[in-house]
């Protein structure tokens, strides 16, 4: 192995040491949906529930397609990874999620 090679290949999620553009360091408020995603992550990872472990969540983030990783915001990546993991573990199916989303869209349409 020469000095430029590493024992592992960095994924698209691993920017360590690479120029990735400016980092916004000012505090900014989170939106309600972002707060809910954060709460969901906490609840699903709670030791009493044990529906997911942080390493499983990280695995979902790291195996996301480069296209999805680049186009999604921070919390969008979280919910994408949570969703993929819950489907992978058989806790929910894609059909169940699709049905629930359709129901919510119908409700929103009738409320407008």
C-alpha positions as semicolon CSV with decimal commas, in nm:
position;residue;x (nm);y (nm);z (nm)
1;X;0,000;0,000;0,000
2;X;0,152;0,336;-0,095
3;X;0,123;0,651;0,118
4;X;-0,186;0,777;-0,069
5;X;-0,384;0,457;-0,016
6;X;-0,583;0,386;0,295
7;X;-0,694;0,051;0,432
8;X;-1,054;0,148;0,356
9;X;-1,234;0,344;0,090
10;X;-1,401;0,662;0,207
11;X;-1,767;0,686;0,122
12;X;-1,952;0,984;-0,016
13;X;-2,059;1,068;0,341
14;X;-1,699;1,096;0,466
15;X;-1,566;1,446;0,405
16;X;-1,294;1,419;0,671
17;X;-1,015;1,657;0,573
18;X;-1,163;1,737;0,233
19;X;-1,278;2,081;0,123
20;X;-1,655;2,077;0,139
21;X;-1,745;2,442;0,128
22;X;-1,816;2,684;0,410
23;X;-1,965;2,561;0,735
24;X;-2,245;2,768;0,884
25;X;-2,149;2,812;1,250
26;X;-2,420;3,055;1,357
27;X;-2,699;2,908;1,565
28;X;-3,022;2,874;1,373
29;X;-3,363;2,763;1,493
30;X;-3,486;2,420;1,399
31;X;-3,826;2,381;1,241
32;X;-4,105;2,181;1,402
33;X;-4,058;1,888;1,165
34;X;-3,683;1,882;1,237
35;X;-3,755;1,874;1,610
36;X;-3,995;1,586;1,552
37;X;-3,734;1,391;1,355
38;X;-3,487;1,447;1,639
39;X;-3,745;1,324;1,892
40;X;-3,820;1,022;1,673
41;X;-3,452;0,929;1,667
42;X;-3,436;0,957;2,047
43;X;-3,750;0,747;2,098
44;X;-3,654;0,475;1,852
45;X;-3,308;0,448;2,008
46;X;-3,431;0,449;2,367
47;X;-3,291;0,141;2,547
48;X;-3,639;0,045;2,670
49;X;-3,772;0,028;2,315
50;X;-3,458;-0,079;2,131
51;X;-3,614;-0,043;1,788
52;X;-3,285;0,084;1,655
53;X;-2,927;0,128;1,763
54;X;-2,717;0,427;1,669
55;X;-2,476;0,209;1,471
56;X;-2,769;0,084;1,260
57;X;-2,879;0,442;1,199
58;X;-2,525;0,536;1,103
59;X;-2,507;0,239;0,866
60;X;-2,820;0,365;0,689
61;X;-2,662;0,710;0,655
62;X;-2,339;0,563;0,522
63;X;-2,511;0,336;0,269
64;X;-2,736;0,608;0,129
65;X;-2,682;0,668;-0,241
66;X;-2,448;0,958;-0,319
67;X;-2,732;1,130;-0,505
68;X;-2,966;1,111;-0,205
69;X;-2,690;1,214;0,035
70;X;-2,610;1,525;-0,167
71;X;-2,968;1,636;-0,240
72;X;-3,113;1,587;0,110
73;X;-3,071;1,827;0,400
74;X;-2,933;1,714;0,735
75;X;-3,269;1,620;0,889
76;X;-3,401;1,486;0,559
77;X;-3,109;1,241;0,564
78;X;-3,207;1,145;0,919
79;X;-3,570;1,069;0,831
80;X;-3,461;0,891;0,512
81;X;-3,226;0,670;0,715
82;X;-3,482;0,606;0,990
83;X;-3,740;0,506;0,728
84;X;-3,500;0,273;0,546
85;X;-3,397;0,111;0,874
86;X;-3,754;0,054;0,995
87;X;-3,836;-0,109;0,659
88;X;-3,515;-0,313;0,666
89;X;-3,598;-0,443;1,016
90;X;-3,957;-0,525;0,920
91;X;-4,107;-0,282;1,170
92;X;-4,305;-0,113;0,894
93;X;-4,349;-0,184;0,524
94;X;-4,322;0,054;0,233
95;X;-4,687;-0,023;0,152
96;X;-4,793;0,080;0,504
97;X;-4,599;0,404;0,476
98;X;-4,740;0,477;0,130
99;X;-5,096;0,415;0,253
100;X;-5,047;0,644;0,553
101;X;-4,896;0,920;0,338
102;X;-5,187;0,894;0,094
103;X;-5,430;0,924;0,386
104;X;-5,253;1,233;0,519
105;X;-5,254;1,393;0,173
106;X;-5,629;1,327;0,140
107;X;-5,692;1,484;0,479
108;X;-5,487;1,790;0,390
109;X;-5,676;1,828;0,061
110;X;-6,016;1,809;0,231
111;X;-5,909;2,060;0,497
112;X;-5,798;2,318;0,238
